[in-house]
Coordinates of C-alpha atoms and ligand atoms in Angstrom, one line a residue:
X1 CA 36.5 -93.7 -74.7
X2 CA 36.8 -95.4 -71.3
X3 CA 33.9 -97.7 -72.0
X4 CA 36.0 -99.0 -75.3
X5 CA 39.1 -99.0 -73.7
X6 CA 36.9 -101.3 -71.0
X7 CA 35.7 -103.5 -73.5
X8 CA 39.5 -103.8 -75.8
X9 CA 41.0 -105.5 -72.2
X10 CA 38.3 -107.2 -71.5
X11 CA 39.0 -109.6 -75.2
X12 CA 42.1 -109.2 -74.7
X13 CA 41.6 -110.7 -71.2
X14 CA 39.4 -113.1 -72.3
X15 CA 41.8 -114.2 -75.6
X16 CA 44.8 -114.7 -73.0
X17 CA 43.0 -117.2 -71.2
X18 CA 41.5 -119.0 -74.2
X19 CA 44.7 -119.4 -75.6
X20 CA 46.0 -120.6 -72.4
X21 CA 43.4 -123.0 -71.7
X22 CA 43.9 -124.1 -75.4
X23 CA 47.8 -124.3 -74.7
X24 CA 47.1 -126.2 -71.6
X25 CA 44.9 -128.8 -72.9
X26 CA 47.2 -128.9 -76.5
X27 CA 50.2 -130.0 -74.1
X28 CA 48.3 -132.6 -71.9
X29 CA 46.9 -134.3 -75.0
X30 CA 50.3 -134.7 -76.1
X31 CA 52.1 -135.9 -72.7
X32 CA 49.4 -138.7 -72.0
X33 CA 51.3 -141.9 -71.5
X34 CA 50.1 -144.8 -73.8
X35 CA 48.7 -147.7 -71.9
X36 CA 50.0 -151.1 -72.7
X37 CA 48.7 -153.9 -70.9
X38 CA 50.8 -156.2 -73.0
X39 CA 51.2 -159.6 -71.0
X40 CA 49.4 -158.2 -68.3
X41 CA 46.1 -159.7 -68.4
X42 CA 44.9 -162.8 -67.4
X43 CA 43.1 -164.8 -70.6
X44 CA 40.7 -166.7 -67.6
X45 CA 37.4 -166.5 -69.1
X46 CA 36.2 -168.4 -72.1
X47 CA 35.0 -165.9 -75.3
X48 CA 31.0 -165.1 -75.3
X49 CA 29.9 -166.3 -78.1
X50 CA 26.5 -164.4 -78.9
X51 CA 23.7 -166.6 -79.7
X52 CA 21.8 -166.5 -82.9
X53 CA 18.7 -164.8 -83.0
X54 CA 15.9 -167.1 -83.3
X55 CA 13.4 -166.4 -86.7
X56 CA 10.3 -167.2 -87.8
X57 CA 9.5 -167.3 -91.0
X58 CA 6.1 -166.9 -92.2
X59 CA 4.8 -166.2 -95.9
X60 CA 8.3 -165.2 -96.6
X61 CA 9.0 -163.1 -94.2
X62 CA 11.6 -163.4 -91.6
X63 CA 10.8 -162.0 -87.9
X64 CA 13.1 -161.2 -85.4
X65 CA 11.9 -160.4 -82.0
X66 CA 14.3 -157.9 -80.1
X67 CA 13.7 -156.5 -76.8
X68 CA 16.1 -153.9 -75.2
X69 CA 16.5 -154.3 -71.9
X70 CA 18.8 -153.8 -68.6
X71 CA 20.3 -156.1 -66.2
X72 CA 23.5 -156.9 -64.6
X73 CA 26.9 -158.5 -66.3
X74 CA 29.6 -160.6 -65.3
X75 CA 32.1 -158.0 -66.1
X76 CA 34.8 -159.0 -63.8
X77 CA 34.2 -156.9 -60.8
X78 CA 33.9 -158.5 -57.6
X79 CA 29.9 -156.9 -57.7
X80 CA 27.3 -157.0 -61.2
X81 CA 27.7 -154.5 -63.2
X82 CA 24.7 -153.2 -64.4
X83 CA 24.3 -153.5 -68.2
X84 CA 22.4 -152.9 -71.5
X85 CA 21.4 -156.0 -73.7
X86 CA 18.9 -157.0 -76.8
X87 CA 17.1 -160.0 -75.7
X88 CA 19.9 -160.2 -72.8
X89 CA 21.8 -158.6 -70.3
X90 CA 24.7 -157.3 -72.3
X91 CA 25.1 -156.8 -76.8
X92 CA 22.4 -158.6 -78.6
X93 CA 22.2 -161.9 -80.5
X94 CA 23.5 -161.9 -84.1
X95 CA 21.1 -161.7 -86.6
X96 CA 21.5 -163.6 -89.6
X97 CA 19.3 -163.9 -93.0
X98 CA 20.2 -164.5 -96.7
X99 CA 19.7 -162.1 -99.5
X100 CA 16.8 -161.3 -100.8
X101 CA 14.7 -162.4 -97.4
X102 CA 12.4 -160.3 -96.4
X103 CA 12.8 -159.4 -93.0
X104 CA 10.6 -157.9 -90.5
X105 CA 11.8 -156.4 -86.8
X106 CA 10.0 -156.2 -83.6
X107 CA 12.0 -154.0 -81.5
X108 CA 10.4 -153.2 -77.8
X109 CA 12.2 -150.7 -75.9
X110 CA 11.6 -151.9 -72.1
X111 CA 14.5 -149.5 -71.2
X112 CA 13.5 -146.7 -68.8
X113 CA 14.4 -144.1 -71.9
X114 CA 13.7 -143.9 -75.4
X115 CA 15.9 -145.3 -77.8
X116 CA 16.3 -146.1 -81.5
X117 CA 18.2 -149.3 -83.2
X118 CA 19.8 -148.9 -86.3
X119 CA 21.6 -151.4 -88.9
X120 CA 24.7 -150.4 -89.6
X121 CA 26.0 -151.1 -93.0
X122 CA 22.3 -152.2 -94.6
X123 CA 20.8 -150.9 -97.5
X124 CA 17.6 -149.9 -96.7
X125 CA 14.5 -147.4 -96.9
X126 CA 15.3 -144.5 -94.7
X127 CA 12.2 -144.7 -92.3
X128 CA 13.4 -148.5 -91.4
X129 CA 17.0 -147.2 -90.8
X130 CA 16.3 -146.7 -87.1
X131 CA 18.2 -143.8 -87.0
X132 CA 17.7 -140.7 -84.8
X133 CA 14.2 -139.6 -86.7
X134 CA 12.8 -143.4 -85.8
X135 CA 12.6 -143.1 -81.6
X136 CA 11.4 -146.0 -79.5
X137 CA 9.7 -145.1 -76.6
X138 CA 9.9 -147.1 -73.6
X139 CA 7.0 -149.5 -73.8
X140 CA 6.8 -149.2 -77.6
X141 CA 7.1 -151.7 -80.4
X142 CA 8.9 -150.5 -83.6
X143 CA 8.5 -152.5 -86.5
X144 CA 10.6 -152.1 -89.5
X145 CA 10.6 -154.3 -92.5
X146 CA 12.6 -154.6 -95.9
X147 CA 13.7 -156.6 -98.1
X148 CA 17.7 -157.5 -97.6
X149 CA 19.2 -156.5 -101.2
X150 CA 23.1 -156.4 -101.1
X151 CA 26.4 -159.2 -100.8
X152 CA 27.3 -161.4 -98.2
X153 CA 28.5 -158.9 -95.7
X154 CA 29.2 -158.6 -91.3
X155 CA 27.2 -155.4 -90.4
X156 CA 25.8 -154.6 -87.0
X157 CA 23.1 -153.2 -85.2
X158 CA 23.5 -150.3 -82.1
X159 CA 20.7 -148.0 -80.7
X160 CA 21.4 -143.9 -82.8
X161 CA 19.7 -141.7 -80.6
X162 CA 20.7 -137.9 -81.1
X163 CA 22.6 -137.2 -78.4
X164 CA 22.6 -140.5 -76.7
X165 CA 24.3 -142.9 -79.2
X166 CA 27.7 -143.2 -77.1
X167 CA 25.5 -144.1 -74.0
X168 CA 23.6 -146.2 -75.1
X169 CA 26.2 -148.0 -76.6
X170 CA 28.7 -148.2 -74.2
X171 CA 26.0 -149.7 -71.2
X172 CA 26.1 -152.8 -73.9
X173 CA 23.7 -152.3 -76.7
X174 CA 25.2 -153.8 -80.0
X175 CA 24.8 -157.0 -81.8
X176 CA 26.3 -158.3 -85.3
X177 CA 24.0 -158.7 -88.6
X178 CA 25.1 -161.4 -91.0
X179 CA 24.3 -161.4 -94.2
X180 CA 24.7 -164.4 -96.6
X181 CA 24.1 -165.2 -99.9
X182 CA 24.5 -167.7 -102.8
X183 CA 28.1 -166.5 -103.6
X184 CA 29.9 -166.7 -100.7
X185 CA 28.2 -170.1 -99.4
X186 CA 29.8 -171.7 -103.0
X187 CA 33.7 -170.2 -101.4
X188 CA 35.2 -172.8 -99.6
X189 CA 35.5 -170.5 -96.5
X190 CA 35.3 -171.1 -92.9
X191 CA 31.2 -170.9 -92.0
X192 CA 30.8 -172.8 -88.5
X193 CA 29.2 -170.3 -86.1
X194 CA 30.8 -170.1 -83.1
X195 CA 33.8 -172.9 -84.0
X196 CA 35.4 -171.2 -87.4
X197 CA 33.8 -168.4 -87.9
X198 CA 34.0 -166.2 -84.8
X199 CA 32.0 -163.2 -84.0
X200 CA 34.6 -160.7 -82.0
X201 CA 32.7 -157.5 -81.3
X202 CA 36.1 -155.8 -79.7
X203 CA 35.0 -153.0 -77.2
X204 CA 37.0 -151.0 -74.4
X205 CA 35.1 -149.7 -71.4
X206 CA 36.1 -147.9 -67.8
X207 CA 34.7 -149.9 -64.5
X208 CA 35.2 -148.1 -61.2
X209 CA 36.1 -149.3 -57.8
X210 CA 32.3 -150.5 -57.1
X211 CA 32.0 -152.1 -60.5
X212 CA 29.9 -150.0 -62.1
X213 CA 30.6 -148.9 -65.6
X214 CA 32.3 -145.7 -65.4
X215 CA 30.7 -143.3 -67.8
X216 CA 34.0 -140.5 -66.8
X217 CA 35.2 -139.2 -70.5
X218 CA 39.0 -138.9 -71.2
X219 CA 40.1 -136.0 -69.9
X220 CA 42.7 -136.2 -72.8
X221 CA 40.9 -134.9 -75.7
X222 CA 37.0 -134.9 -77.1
X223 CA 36.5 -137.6 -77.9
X224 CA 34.7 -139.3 -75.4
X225 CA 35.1 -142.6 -73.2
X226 CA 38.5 -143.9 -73.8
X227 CA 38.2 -147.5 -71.3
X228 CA 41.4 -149.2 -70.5
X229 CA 40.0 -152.8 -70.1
X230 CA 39.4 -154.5 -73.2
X231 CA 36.0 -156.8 -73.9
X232 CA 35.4 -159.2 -76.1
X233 CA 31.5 -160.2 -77.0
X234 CA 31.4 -158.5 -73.3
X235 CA 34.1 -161.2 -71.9
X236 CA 36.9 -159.2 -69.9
X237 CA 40.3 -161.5 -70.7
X238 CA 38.9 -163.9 -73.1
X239 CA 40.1 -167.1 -74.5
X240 CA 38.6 -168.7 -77.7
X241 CA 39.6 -172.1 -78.0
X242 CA 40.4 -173.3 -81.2
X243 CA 39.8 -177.0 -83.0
X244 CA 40.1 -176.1 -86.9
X245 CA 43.9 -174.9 -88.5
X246 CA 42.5 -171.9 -89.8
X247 CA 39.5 -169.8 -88.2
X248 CA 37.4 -167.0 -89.7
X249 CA 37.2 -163.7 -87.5
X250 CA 34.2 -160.8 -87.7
X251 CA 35.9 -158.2 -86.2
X252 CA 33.8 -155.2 -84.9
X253 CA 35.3 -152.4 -83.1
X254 CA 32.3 -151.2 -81.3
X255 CA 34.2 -149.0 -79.2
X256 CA 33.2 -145.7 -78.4
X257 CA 36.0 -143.6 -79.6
X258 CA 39.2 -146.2 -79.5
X259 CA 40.9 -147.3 -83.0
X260 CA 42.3 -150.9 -82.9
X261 CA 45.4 -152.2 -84.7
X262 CA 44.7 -155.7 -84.7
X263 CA 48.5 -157.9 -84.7
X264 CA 48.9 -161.6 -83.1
X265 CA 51.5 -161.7 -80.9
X266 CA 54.4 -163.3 -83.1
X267 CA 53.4 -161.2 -86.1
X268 CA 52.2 -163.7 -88.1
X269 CA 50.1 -162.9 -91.5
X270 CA 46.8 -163.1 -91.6
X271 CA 44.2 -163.4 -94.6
X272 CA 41.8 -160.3 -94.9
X273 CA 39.2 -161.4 -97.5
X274 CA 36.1 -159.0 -96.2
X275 CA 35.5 -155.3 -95.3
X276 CA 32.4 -153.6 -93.9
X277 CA 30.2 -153.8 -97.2
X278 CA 31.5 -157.2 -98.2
X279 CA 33.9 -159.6 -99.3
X280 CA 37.2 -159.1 -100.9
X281 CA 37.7 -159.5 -104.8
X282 CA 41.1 -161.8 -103.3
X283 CA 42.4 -162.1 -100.0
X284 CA 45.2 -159.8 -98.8
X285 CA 48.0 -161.1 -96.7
X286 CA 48.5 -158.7 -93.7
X287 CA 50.1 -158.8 -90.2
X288 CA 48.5 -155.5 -89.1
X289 CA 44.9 -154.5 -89.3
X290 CA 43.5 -150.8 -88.0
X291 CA 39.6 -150.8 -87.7
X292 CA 38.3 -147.5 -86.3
X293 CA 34.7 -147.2 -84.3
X294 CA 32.1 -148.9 -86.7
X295 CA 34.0 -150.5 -88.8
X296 CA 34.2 -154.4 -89.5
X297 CA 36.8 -156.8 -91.3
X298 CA 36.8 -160.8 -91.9
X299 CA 40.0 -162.4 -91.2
X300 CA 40.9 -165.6 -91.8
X301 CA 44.3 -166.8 -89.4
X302 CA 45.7 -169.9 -89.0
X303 CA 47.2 -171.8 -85.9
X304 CA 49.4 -174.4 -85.3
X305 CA 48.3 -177.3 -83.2
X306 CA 49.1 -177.0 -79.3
X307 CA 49.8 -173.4 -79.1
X308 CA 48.6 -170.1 -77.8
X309 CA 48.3 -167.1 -79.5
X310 CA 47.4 -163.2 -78.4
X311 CA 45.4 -161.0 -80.5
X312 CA 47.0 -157.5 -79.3
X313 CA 46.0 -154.0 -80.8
X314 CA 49.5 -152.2 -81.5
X315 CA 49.8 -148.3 -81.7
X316 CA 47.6 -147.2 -84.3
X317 CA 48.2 -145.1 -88.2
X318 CA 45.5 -143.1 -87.0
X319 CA 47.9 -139.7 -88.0
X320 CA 47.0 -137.9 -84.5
X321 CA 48.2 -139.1 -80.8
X322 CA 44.2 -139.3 -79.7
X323 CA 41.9 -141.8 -78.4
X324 CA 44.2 -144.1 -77.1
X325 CA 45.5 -145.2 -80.9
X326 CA 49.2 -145.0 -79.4
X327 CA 48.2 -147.7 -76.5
X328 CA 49.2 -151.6 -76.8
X329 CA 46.4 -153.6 -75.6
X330 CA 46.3 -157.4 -75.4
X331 CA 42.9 -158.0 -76.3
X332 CA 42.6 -162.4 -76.3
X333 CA 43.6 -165.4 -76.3
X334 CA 43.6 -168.6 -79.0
X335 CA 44.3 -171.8 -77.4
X336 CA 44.1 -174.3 -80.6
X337 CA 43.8 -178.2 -79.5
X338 CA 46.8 -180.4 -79.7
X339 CA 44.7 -181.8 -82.5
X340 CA 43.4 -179.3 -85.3
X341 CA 40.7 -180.5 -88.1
X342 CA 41.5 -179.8 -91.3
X343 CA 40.9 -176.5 -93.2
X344 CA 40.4 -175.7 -96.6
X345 CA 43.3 -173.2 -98.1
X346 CA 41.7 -169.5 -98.7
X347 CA 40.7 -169.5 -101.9
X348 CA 42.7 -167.4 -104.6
X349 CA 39.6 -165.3 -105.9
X350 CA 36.6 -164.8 -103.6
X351 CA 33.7 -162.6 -105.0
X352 CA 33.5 -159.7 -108.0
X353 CA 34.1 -156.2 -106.7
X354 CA 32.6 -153.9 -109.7
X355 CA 35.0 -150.4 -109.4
X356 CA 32.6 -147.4 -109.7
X357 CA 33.8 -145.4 -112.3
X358 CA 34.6 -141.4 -111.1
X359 CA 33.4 -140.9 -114.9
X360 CA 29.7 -141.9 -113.8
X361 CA 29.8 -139.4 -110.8
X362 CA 26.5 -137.2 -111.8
X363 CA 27.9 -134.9 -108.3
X364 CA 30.2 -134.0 -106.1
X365 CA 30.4 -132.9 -102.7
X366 CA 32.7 -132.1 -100.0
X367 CA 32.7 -132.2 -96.6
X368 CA 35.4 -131.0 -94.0
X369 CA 35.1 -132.3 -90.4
X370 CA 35.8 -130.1 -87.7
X371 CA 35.2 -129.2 -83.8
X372 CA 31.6 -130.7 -83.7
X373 CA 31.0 -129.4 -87.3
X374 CA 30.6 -130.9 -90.0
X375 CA 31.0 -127.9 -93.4
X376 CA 30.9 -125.6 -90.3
X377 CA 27.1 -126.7 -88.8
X378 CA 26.1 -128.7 -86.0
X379 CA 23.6 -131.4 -86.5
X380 CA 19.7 -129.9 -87.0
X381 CA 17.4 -132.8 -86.8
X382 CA 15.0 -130.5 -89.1
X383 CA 17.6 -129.7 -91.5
X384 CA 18.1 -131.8 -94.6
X385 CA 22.1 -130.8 -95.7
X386 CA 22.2 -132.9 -99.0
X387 CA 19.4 -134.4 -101.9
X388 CA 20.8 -137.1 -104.1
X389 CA 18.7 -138.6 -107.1
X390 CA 18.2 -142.2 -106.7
X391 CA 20.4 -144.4 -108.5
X392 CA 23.0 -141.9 -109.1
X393 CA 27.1 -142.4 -108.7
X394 CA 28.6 -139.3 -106.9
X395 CA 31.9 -138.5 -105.3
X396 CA 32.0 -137.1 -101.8
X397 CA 35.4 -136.0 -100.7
X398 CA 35.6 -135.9 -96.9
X399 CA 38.6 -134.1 -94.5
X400 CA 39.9 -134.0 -91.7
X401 CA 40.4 -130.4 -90.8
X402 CA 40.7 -130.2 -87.2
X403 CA 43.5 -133.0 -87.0
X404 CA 40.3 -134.7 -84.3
X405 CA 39.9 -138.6 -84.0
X406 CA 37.5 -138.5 -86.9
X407 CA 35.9 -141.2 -89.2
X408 CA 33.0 -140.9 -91.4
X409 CA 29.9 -143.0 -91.9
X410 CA 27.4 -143.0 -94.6
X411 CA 24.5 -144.5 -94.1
X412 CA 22.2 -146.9 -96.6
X413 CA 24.8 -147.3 -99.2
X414 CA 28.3 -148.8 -99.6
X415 CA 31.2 -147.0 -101.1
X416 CA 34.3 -147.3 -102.9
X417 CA 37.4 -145.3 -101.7
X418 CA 38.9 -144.0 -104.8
X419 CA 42.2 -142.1 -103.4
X420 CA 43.7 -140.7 -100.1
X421 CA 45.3 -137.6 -100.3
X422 CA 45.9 -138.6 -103.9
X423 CA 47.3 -141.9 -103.1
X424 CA 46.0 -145.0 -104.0
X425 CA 44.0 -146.8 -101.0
X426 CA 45.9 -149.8 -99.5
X427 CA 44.0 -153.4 -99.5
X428 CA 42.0 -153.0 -96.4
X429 CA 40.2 -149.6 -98.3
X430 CA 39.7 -151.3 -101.6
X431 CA 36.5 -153.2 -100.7
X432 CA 33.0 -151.9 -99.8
X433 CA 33.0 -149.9 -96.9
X434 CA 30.6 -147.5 -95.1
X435 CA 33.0 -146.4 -92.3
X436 CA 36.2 -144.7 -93.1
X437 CA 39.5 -143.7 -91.3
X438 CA 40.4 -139.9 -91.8
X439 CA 44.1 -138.9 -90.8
X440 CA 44.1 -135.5 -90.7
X441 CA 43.8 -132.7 -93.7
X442 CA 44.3 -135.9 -96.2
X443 CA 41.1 -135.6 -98.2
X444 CA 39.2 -139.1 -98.2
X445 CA 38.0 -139.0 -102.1
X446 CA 34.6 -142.2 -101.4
X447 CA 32.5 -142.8 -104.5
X448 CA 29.4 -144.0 -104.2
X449 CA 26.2 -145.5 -105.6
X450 CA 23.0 -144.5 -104.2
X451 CA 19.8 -146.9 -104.8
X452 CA 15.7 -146.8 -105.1
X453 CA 14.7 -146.1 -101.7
X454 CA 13.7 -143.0 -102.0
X455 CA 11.5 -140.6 -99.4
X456 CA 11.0 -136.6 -99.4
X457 CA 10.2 -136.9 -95.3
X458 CA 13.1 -139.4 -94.1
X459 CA 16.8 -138.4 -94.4
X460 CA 19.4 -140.7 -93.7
X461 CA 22.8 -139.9 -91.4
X462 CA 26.5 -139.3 -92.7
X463 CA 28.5 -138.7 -89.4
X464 CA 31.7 -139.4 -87.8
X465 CA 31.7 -142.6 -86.0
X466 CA 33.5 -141.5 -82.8
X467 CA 30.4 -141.9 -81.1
X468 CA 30.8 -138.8 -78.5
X469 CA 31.7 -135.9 -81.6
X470 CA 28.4 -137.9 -83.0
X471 CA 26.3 -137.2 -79.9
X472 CA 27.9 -133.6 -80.1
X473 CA 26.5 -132.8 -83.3
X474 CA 29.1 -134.2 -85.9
X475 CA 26.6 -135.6 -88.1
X476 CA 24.6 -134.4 -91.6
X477 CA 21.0 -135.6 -92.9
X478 CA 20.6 -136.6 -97.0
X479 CA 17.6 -137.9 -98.5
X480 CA 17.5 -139.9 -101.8
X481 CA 14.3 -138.8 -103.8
X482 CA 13.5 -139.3 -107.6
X483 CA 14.8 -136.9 -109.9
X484 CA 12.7 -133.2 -109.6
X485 CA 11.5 -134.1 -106.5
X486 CA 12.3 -131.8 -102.9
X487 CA 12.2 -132.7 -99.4
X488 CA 9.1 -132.4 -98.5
X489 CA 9.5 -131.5 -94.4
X490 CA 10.9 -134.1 -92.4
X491 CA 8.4 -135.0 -89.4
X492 CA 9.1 -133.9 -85.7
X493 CA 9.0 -137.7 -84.3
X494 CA 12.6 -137.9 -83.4
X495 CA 12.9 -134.3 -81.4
X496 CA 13.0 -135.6 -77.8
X497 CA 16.2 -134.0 -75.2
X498 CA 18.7 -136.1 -73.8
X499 CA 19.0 -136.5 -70.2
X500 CA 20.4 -138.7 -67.6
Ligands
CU601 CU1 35.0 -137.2 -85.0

């Protein structure tokens, strides 16, 4: 009797102060003060402009040599901060090849801990994905090859270690992968590298009073590094200047956790004509553009000769108050010339979108995003959660359940969203896309179809992309396999602890 009596306060002790905590932390979440650093930072430093990986080509195959590396950054500190780079000291070159190249990697990790790199958006076979089964160890050479099979697209490459991912990413490893192709080299489009077409891999990141990069998580919510200073292509307070009336953007957020709404200063419309996956069937006239962690966009803005514009990131849609989506950040500067050479108008169509038909679905699954869940279990690097026949359509239907600062990623394929909540997706969703927004409890309905690569030993990831719920264990294994085929045991390569 006494001992149950004992044991009844002791929950009832312990439930007080859960609640209490929860309560706490609930009410703090909700009191943070959104940052705006509008017209408070100095645009002193010209943009970064990543080179472009040098290639060799050699019985048609293209090879890239990457090396990831530390060093020390410019970051705007009075001291070097010390960094994370691919063939550098901070991000990576941007890769670039045509479709249908084949394309081979030499990755060497001379970091002092293993990593992996992974391309973000390609279509691929699982064991080249460089996800968290494909480890690097420091010293080693990885080299993945395939053969580049999908549109005219701005992915990106970042390291995908289990457990490590934010890390790695916020010490500076990240780069842009361009794909071309026949179709969109016939649109009369802005295609200058580094003049009208502009790489802007848009990243937030904490420095502390020594300059070091201050790896301190928000204490306002999970998920993760929220920084208050704003890089672009690892330039703090960047100006681009501009020489052409209209410029073409690749806009990455490769943030951490941090949505961006992406506005100019005076409001002005913009021409979206390109999402994650690809380009648009048409352009579609904006003045406001959310990308969340991972995802990419192509912009196409124009500017008057003489003047100077701001890109700023206004309060996000993002449906919750977390990760900094209700801050106002002025992110750069465009100074055009007093003189601007002529560009061609955005052309009316720009490439065919074929709609998957829900009709062709052969499956569908769900999956609800919670805590560090996702359909209630925690990453297992030895578990395989889904098998999908190659080649087959399917509709996934993805939530929000926990009202977190979720997206979701699917690797190797691009999909379609077909509704949100039962509404029809607005222009920025109607493209390809392998990175998704979720606000919270509306159901994300994606369809999807998978291709050839098949494997019964190497899944592929679907996760969110807020890097730290990632790390945590917010992420799912599928493998594609040939129809009556079963995973076969997915080898231990990629089991290796995280610690700093
Ligand atoms: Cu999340």
């Amino acid at each position: 009797m006494r001992a149950s009596m004992k044991f009844l306060l002791t929950v009832l002790g312990t439930g007080m102060i859960v609640v209490t905590v929860f309560t706490a932390w609930l009410i703090i979440a909700f009191v943070r003060a959104p940052l705006d650093t509008v017209g408070e930072v100095d645009f002193d430093r010209p943009l970064a402009i990543p080179p472009l990986a040098e290639s060799s080509v050699e019985g048609g195959v293209r090879t890239f040599d990457l090396r990831l590396q530390s060093g020390t950054s410019d970051l705007g500190s009075e001291e070097p901060t010390s960094t994370w780079g691919v063939n550098g000291d901070l991000l990576g070159p941007t890769l670039r090849a045509e479709r249908g190249e084949t394309v081979a990697m030499r990755v060497r990790n001379d970091l002092p801990e293993i990593s992996t790199l992974h391309w973000h958006g390609m279509h691929l076979p699982a064991e080249m994905d460089g996800g968290p089964h494909q480890v690097i160890e420091p010293g080693d050479l990885w080299s993945p090859t395939w053969t580049i099979d999908q549109p005219a697209a701005t992915l990106w490459y970042h390291p995908h270690l289990h457990g490590a991912t934010a890390d790695h990413v916020y010490r500076g490893l990240a780069g842009m992968f361009i794909v071309d192709d026949p179709v969109e080299a016939e649109l009369d489009l802005p295609r200058d590298y580094g003049v009208d077409d502009l790489p802007l891999i848009v990243q937030d990141k904490n420095l502390d009073e020594d300059g070091r990069l201050d790896m301190g998580e928000s204490f306002f919510g999970s998920a993760g590094i929220i920084g208050e200073t704003v890089f672009v292509n690892g330039t703090r307070g960047a100006y681009a200047d501009v020489t052409t009336e209209a410029v073409r953007l690749r806009l990455l957020n490769g943030s951490n956790a941090r949505p961006f709404s992406f506005t100019f200063a005076d409001g002005r419309d913009f021409d979206l004509i390109g999402t994650d996956g690809g380009l648009l069937e048409a352009p579609a006239a904006m003045d406001a553009l959310q990308l969340s962690p991972g995802e990419r966009a192509e912009i196409i803005v124009r500017f008057e000769p003489g003047e100077r514009i701001v890109l700023r990131s206004e309060p996000s849609d993002t449906g919750n108050t977390f990760a900094g989506g209700q801050d106002r950040l002025d992110i750069m500067e465009f100074r055009a010339a007093d003189r601007l050479d002529p560009s061609p108008a955005v052309p009316d169509q720009l490439v065919e979108v074929p709609r998957l038909d829900p009709e062709d679905a052969s499956e569908e699954r769900s999956f609800r995003l919670a805590g560090s869940t996702i359909n209630g279990r925690e990453m297992d690097m030895q578990r395989v959660d889904e098998v999908v026949e190659a080649g087959a359509a399917e509709i996934w239907t993805v939530t929000n359940d926990d009202g977190g600062s979720h997206n979701f990623h699917v690797h190797d394929v691009q999909f379609q969203v077909l509704d949100i909540d039962g509404r029809e997706p607005p222009p920025h969703l109607r493209g390809w896309k392998d990175t998704v927004w979720l606000r919270p409890s509306e159901p994300v309905r994606l369809i999807m179809r998978f291709g050839h690569h098949t494997s019964t030993e190497w899944p592929y990831m679907f996760h969110c992309h807020t890097l730290r719920h990632e790390d945590d264990g917010m992420m799912g294994q599928f493998m594609v396999v040939e129809p009556g085929q079963s995973p076969t045991g997915i080898p231990h390569a990629g089991e290796h602890a995280h610690d700093h």
